[in-house]
CSV table of N, CA, C and O in Angstrom, one decimal:
chain,number,residue,atom,x,y,z
A,1,PRO,N,136.6,77.3,163.6
A,1,PRO,CA,135.2,77.6,163.6
A,1,PRO,C,134.6,77.8,165.0
A,1,PRO,O,135.0,77.2,165.9
A,2,ASN,N,133.7,78.7,165.1
A,2,ASN,CA,133.0,79.1,166.3
A,2,ASN,C,131.9,78.1,166.6
A,2,ASN,O,131.0,78.0,165.8
A,3,PRO,N,131.9,77.3,167.6
A,3,PRO,CA,130.9,76.3,167.9
A,3,PRO,C,129.5,76.9,168.2
A,3,PRO,O,128.5,76.3,168.1
A,4,LEU,N,129.5,78.2,168.6
A,4,LEU,CA,128.3,78.9,168.9
A,4,LEU,C,127.6,79.6,167.7
A,4,LEU,O,126.5,80.1,167.8
A,5,GLU,N,128.3,79.5,166.6
A,5,GLU,CA,127.8,80.2,165.4
A,5,GLU,C,126.7,79.3,164.8
A,5,GLU,O,126.8,78.1,164.8
A,6,PRO,N,125.6,79.9,164.4
A,6,PRO,CA,124.5,79.1,163.8
A,6,PRO,C,125.0,78.3,162.6
A,6,PRO,O,125.9,78.7,161.9
A,7,THR,N,124.3,77.1,162.4
A,7,THR,CA,124.7,76.2,161.3
A,7,THR,C,124.5,76.9,159.9
A,7,THR,O,125.3,76.6,159.0
A,8,TYR,N,123.6,77.7,159.8
A,8,TYR,CA,123.4,78.3,158.4
A,8,TYR,C,124.5,79.3,158.1
A,8,TYR,O,124.7,79.6,156.9
A,9,LYS,N,125.2,79.8,159.1
A,9,LYS,CA,126.3,80.7,158.8
A,9,LYS,C,127.6,79.9,158.6
A,9,LYS,O,128.6,80.4,158.1
A,10,ARG,N,127.7,78.6,159.1
A,10,ARG,CA,128.9,77.8,159.0
A,10,ARG,C,129.2,77.3,157.6
A,10,ARG,O,130.3,77.2,157.2
A,11,SER,N,128.2,77.0,156.9
A,11,SER,CA,128.4,76.4,155.5
A,11,SER,C,128.8,77.4,154.5
A,11,SER,O,128.4,78.6,154.6
A,12,ASP,N,129.7,77.1,153.7
A,12,ASP,CA,130.1,77.9,152.5
A,12,ASP,C,130.8,79.2,153.0
A,12,ASP,O,130.5,80.2,152.4
A,13,GLY,N,131.5,79.2,154.1
A,13,GLY,CA,132.2,80.3,154.5
A,13,GLY,C,131.3,81.4,155.1
A,13,GLY,O,131.6,82.6,155.2
A,14,GLY,N,130.1,81.1,155.5
A,14,GLY,CA,129.1,82.0,156.1
A,14,GLY,C,128.4,82.9,155.1
A,14,GLY,O,127.8,83.9,155.5
A,15,VAL,N,128.5,82.6,153.8
A,15,VAL,CA,127.9,83.4,152.8
A,15,VAL,C,126.5,82.8,152.6
A,15,VAL,O,126.3,81.6,152.3
A,16,TYR,N,125.5,83.6,152.7
A,16,TYR,CA,124.1,83.2,152.6
A,16,TYR,C,123.8,83.2,151.1
A,16,TYR,O,123.9,84.2,150.4
A,17,LYS,N,123.3,82.0,150.6
A,17,LYS,CA,122.9,81.9,149.2
A,17,LYS,C,121.4,81.5,149.2
A,17,LYS,O,121.1,80.4,149.6
A,18,PRO,N,120.5,82.4,148.8
A,18,PRO,CA,119.1,82.0,148.8
A,18,PRO,C,118.8,80.9,147.8
A,18,PRO,O,119.5,80.8,146.7
A,19,ALA,N,117.9,80.0,148.1
A,19,ALA,CA,117.5,78.9,147.2
A,19,ALA,C,116.7,79.5,146.0
A,19,ALA,O,116.0,80.5,146.1
A,20,LYS,N,116.8,78.9,144.9
A,20,LYS,CA,116.0,79.3,143.7
A,20,LYS,C,114.6,78.8,144.0
A,20,LYS,O,114.4,77.6,144.2
A,21,ARG,N,113.7,79.7,143.9
A,21,ARG,CA,112.3,79.4,144.1
A,21,ARG,C,111.6,79.4,142.8
A,21,ARG,O,111.8,80.4,142.0
A,22,CYS,N,110.7,78.4,142.5
A,22,CYS,CA,109.9,78.5,141.3
A,22,CYS,C,108.9,79.5,141.4
A,22,CYS,O,108.3,79.7,142.5
A,23,THR,N,108.5,80.2,140.4
A,23,THR,CA,107.5,81.2,140.4
A,23,THR,C,106.3,80.8,139.6
A,23,THR,O,105.3,81.6,139.6
A,24,ALA,N,106.3,79.7,138.9
A,24,ALA,CA,105.2,79.2,138.2
A,24,ALA,C,105.0,77.7,138.5
A,24,ALA,O,105.9,76.9,138.4
A,25,TYR,N,103.8,77.3,138.9
A,25,TYR,CA,103.5,76.0,139.3
A,25,TYR,C,102.3,75.5,138.6
A,25,TYR,O,101.4,76.2,138.3
A,26,LEU,N,102.2,74.1,138.5
A,26,LEU,CA,101.0,73.4,138.0
A,26,LEU,C,100.4,73.0,139.3
A,26,LEU,O,101.0,72.3,140.1
A,27,VAL,N,99.1,73.2,139.5
A,27,VAL,CA,98.4,72.8,140.6
A,27,VAL,C,97.6,71.6,140.2
A,27,VAL,O,96.7,71.7,139.4
A,28,ASP,N,97.9,70.4,140.8
A,28,ASP,CA,97.1,69.2,140.5
A,28,ASP,C,95.8,69.1,141.2
A,28,ASP,O,95.5,69.9,142.1
A,29,SER,N,95.1,68.1,140.9
A,29,SER,CA,93.7,68.0,141.5
A,29,SER,C,93.6,67.1,142.7
A,29,SER,O,92.6,66.6,143.1
A,30,THR,N,94.8,66.8,143.4
A,30,THR,CA,94.7,66.0,144.6
A,30,THR,C,94.2,66.9,145.7
A,30,THR,O,94.2,68.1,145.7
A,31,VAL,N,93.8,66.2,146.8
A,31,VAL,CA,93.3,66.9,148.0
A,31,VAL,C,94.3,66.6,149.1
A,31,VAL,O,94.4,65.4,149.5
A,32,PRO,N,95.0,67.5,149.7
A,32,PRO,CA,95.2,68.9,149.3
A,32,PRO,C,96.0,69.0,148.0
A,32,PRO,O,96.7,68.1,147.7
A,33,PRO,N,95.8,70.1,147.3
A,33,PRO,CA,96.5,70.2,146.0
A,33,PRO,C,98.0,70.3,146.2
A,33,PRO,O,98.5,70.9,147.1
A,34,SER,N,98.7,69.7,145.2
A,34,SER,CA,100.2,69.8,145.2
A,34,SER,C,100.6,70.8,144.2
A,34,SER,O,100.0,71.0,143.1
A,35,LEU,N,101.7,71.5,144.5
A,35,LEU,CA,102.3,72.5,143.6
A,35,LEU,C,103.4,71.8,142.9
A,35,LEU,O,104.4,71.4,143.5
A,36,ILE,N,103.3,71.6,141.6
A,36,ILE,CA,104.4,70.9,140.8
A,36,ILE,C,105.1,72.0,140.0
A,36,ILE,O,104.5,72.6,139.2
A,37,PRO,N,106.4,72.2,140.2
A,37,PRO,CA,107.1,73.2,139.5
A,37,PRO,C,107.2,72.9,138.0
A,37,PRO,O,107.4,71.7,137.6
A,38,TYR,N,107.2,73.9,137.1
A,38,TYR,CA,107.4,73.7,135.7
A,38,TYR,C,108.9,73.6,135.4
A,38,TYR,O,109.7,74.1,136.2
A,39,ARG,N,109.2,73.1,134.2
A,39,ARG,CA,110.6,73.2,133.8
A,39,ARG,C,111.0,74.6,133.6
A,39,ARG,O,110.1,75.5,133.5
A,40,ALA,N,112.3,74.9,133.7
A,40,ALA,CA,112.8,76.3,133.6
A,40,ALA,C,112.3,77.0,132.3
A,40,ALA,O,111.9,78.2,132.3
A,41,SER,N,112.3,76.3,131.2
A,41,SER,CA,112.0,76.9,129.9
A,41,SER,C,110.5,77.2,129.9
A,41,SER,O,110.1,78.3,129.4
A,42,ARG,N,109.6,76.3,130.4
A,42,ARG,CA,108.2,76.6,130.5
A,42,ARG,C,107.9,77.7,131.5
A,42,ARG,O,107.0,78.5,131.2
A,43,GLU,N,108.6,77.7,132.6
A,43,GLU,CA,108.4,78.8,133.6
A,43,GLU,C,108.7,80.2,133.0
A,43,GLU,O,108.0,81.1,133.1
A,44,ALA,N,109.8,80.2,132.2
A,44,ALA,CA,110.2,81.5,131.5
A,44,ALA,C,109.1,81.9,130.5
A,44,ALA,O,108.8,83.1,130.4
A,45,ALA,N,108.6,81.0,129.8
A,45,ALA,CA,107.5,81.3,128.8
A,45,ALA,C,106.3,81.8,129.5
A,45,ALA,O,105.6,82.8,129.1
A,46,ILE,N,105.9,81.2,130.6
A,46,ILE,CA,104.7,81.7,131.4
A,46,ILE,C,104.9,83.1,131.9
A,46,ILE,O,104.1,83.9,131.8
A,47,LEU,N,106.1,83.3,132.5
A,47,LEU,CA,106.4,84.6,133.1
A,47,LEU,C,106.5,85.7,132.0
A,47,LEU,O,106.1,86.8,132.2
A,48,LYS,N,107.0,85.3,130.8
A,48,LYS,CA,107.1,86.2,129.7
A,48,LYS,C,105.6,86.6,129.2
A,48,LYS,O,105.4,87.8,128.9
A,49,GLY,N,104.8,85.6,129.2
A,49,GLY,CA,103.4,85.9,128.8
A,49,GLY,C,102.7,86.8,129.8
A,49,GLY,O,101.9,87.7,129.5
A,50,LEU,N,103.0,86.6,131.1
A,50,LEU,CA,102.4,87.4,132.2
A,50,LEU,C,102.9,88.8,132.0
A,50,LEU,O,102.2,89.8,132.2
A,51,GLY,N,104.2,89.0,131.7
A,51,GLY,CA,104.8,90.3,131.6
A,51,GLY,C,104.2,91.0,130.4
A,51,GLY,O,104.1,92.2,130.4
A,52,ALA,N,103.8,90.3,129.4
A,52,ALA,CA,103.2,90.9,128.2
A,52,ALA,C,101.8,91.2,128.4
A,52,ALA,O,101.2,91.9,127.5
A,53,GLY,N,101.2,90.8,129.5
A,53,GLY,CA,99.8,91.2,129.8
A,53,GLY,C,98.8,90.2,129.4
A,53,GLY,O,97.6,90.5,129.4
A,54,SER,N,99.2,89.0,128.9
A,54,SER,CA,98.2,88.1,128.4
A,54,SER,C,97.6,87.3,129.5
A,54,SER,O,96.6,86.6,129.3
A,55,GLY,N,98.2,87.3,130.7
A,55,GLY,CA,97.6,86.5,131.8
A,55,GLY,C,97.8,85.0,131.6
A,55,GLY,O,98.5,84.6,130.7
A,56,THR,N,97.1,84.2,132.4
A,56,THR,CA,97.2,82.8,132.3
A,56,THR,C,95.9,82.2,131.7
A,56,THR,O,94.9,82.9,131.8
A,57,GLN,N,96.0,81.0,131.2
A,57,GLN,CA,94.8,80.5,130.6
A,57,GLN,C,93.9,80.0,131.7
A,57,GLN,O,94.3,79.4,132.7
A,58,LYS,N,92.6,80.4,131.6
A,58,LYS,CA,91.6,80.0,132.6
A,58,LYS,C,90.4,79.3,132.0
A,58,LYS,O,90.1,79.7,130.9
A,59,SER,N,89.9,78.4,132.6
A,59,SER,CA,88.7,77.7,132.1
A,59,SER,C,87.5,78.0,133.0
A,59,SER,O,87.7,78.2,134.2
A,60,ALA,N,86.4,78.1,132.4
A,60,ALA,CA,85.2,78.5,133.2
A,60,ALA,C,84.8,77.4,134.1
A,60,ALA,O,84.9,76.2,133.7
A,61,LEU,N,84.3,77.7,135.3
A,61,LEU,CA,83.8,76.7,136.2
A,61,LEU,C,82.3,76.6,136.0
A,61,LEU,O,81.5,77.5,136.2
A,62,VAL,N,81.9,75.4,135.4
A,62,VAL,CA,80.5,75.2,135.1
A,62,VAL,C,80.0,74.1,136.0
A,62,VAL,O,80.4,73.0,136.0
A,63,ALA,N,79.0,74.4,136.9
A,63,ALA,CA,78.4,73.5,137.8
A,63,ALA,C,77.0,73.3,137.4
A,63,ALA,O,76.1,74.1,137.6
A,64,ASP,N,76.8,72.2,136.7
A,64,ASP,CA,75.4,71.9,136.2
A,64,ASP,C,74.6,71.0,137.1
A,64,ASP,O,73.5,70.6,136.8
A,65,GLU,N,75.1,70.7,138.3
A,65,GLU,CA,74.4,69.9,139.2
A,65,GLU,C,73.2,70.6,139.8
A,65,GLU,O,73.2,71.9,139.9
A,66,VAL,N,72.2,69.9,140.1
A,66,VAL,CA,71.0,70.5,140.7
A,66,VAL,C,71.1,70.5,142.2
A,66,VAL,O,71.4,69.5,142.8
A,67,ASN,N,71.0,71.7,142.7
A,67,ASN,CA,71.0,71.8,144.2
A,67,ASN,C,69.8,72.7,144.6
A,67,ASN,O,69.1,73.2,143.7
A,68,LEU,N,69.6,72.9,145.8
A,68,LEU,CA,68.4,73.6,146.3
A,68,LEU,C,68.5,75.1,145.8
A,68,LEU,O,67.4,75.6,145.4
A,69,ASN,N,69.6,75.7,145.8
A,69,ASN,CA,69.7,77.1,145.4
A,69,ASN,C,69.3,77.3,143.9
A,69,ASN,O,68.4,78.1,143.6
A,70,ASN,N,69.9,76.5,143.0
A,70,ASN,CA,69.6,76.8,141.6
A,70,ASN,C,68.2,76.2,141.2
A,70,ASN,O,67.5,76.7,140.4
A,71,PHE,N,67.7,75.2,142.0
A,71,PHE,CA,66.4,74.7,141.8
A,71,PHE,C,65.3,75.7,142.1
A,71,PHE,O,64.4,76.0,141.4
A,72,MET,N,65.5,76.4,143.3
A,72,MET,CA,64.6,77.4,143.7
A,72,MET,C,64.7,78.7,142.8
A,72,MET,O,63.7,79.3,142.5
A,73,ASN,N,65.9,79.0,142.4
A,73,ASN,CA,66.1,80.1,141.5
A,73,ASN,C,65.3,79.9,140.2
A,73,ASN,O,64.6,80.8,139.7
A,74,LYS,N,65.4,78.7,139.6
A,74,LYS,CA,64.7,78.4,138.4
A,74,LYS,C,63.2,78.4,138.6
A,74,LYS,O,62.4,78.8,137.8
A,75,ALA,N,62.8,77.9,139.8
A,75,ALA,CA,61.4,77.8,140.1
A,75,ALA,C,60.8,79.2,140.2
A,75,ALA,O,59.7,79.5,139.6
A,76,VAL,N,61.4,80.1,140.9
A,76,VAL,CA,60.9,81.4,141.2
A,76,VAL,C,60.9,82.2,139.9
A,76,VAL,O,59.9,82.8,139.5
A,77,PHE,N,62.1,82.3,139.2
A,77,PHE,CA,62.1,83.1,138.0
A,77,PHE,C,61.4,82.5,136.9
A,77,PHE,O,60.9,83.2,136.0
A,78,GLY,N,61.3,81.2,136.8
A,78,GLY,CA,60.5,80.5,135.8
A,78,GLY,C,59.0,80.8,135.9
A,78,GLY,O,58.3,81.0,135.0
A,79,SER,N,58.5,80.8,137.2
A,79,SER,CA,57.1,81.1,137.4
A,79,SER,C,56.8,82.6,137.1
A,79,SER,O,55.8,83.0,136.6
A,80,ILE,N,57.8,83.5,137.4
A,80,ILE,CA,57.6,84.9,137.1
A,80,ILE,C,57.5,85.1,135.6
A,80,ILE,O,56.7,85.8,135.1
A,81,ASN,N,58.4,84.4,134.8
A,81,ASN,CA,58.4,84.5,133.4
A,81,ASN,C,57.1,83.9,132.8
A,81,ASN,O,56.6,84.4,131.8
A,82,ALA,N,56.6,82.8,133.4
A,82,ALA,CA,55.3,82.2,133.0
A,82,ALA,C,54.2,83.2,133.2
A,82,ALA,O,53.3,83.3,132.3
A,83,VAL,N,54.2,83.9,134.3
A,83,VAL,CA,53.1,84.8,134.6
A,83,VAL,C,53.1,86.0,133.6
A,83,VAL,O,52.1,86.5,133.2
A,84,LYS,N,54.4,86.5,133.3
A,84,LYS,CA,54.5,87.6,132.4
A,84,LYS,C,54.0,87.3,131.0
A,84,LYS,O,53.4,88.1,130.4
A,85,ASN,N,54.3,86.1,130.6
A,85,ASN,CA,53.8,85.7,129.3
A,85,ASN,C,52.4,85.2,129.3
A,85,ASN,O,51.5,85.3,128.7
């Protein structure tokens, strides 16, 4: 073996074998979020659904909290509606 040869070429006779990368992940709610790979069968089902054009399941983001923006929005448009009526 050549001592100047890079280590990635030394293993397995110098044949490069790319690692299997997951293409479908579950993103958990930790901060920062972690990517948790699905089982191979679940990943295949997700990719099959994407290939069929169904997309992934999505849930709507509903923010019912009161902040200055939506408070002023409701105040302005509420008063306009009150004047109209």
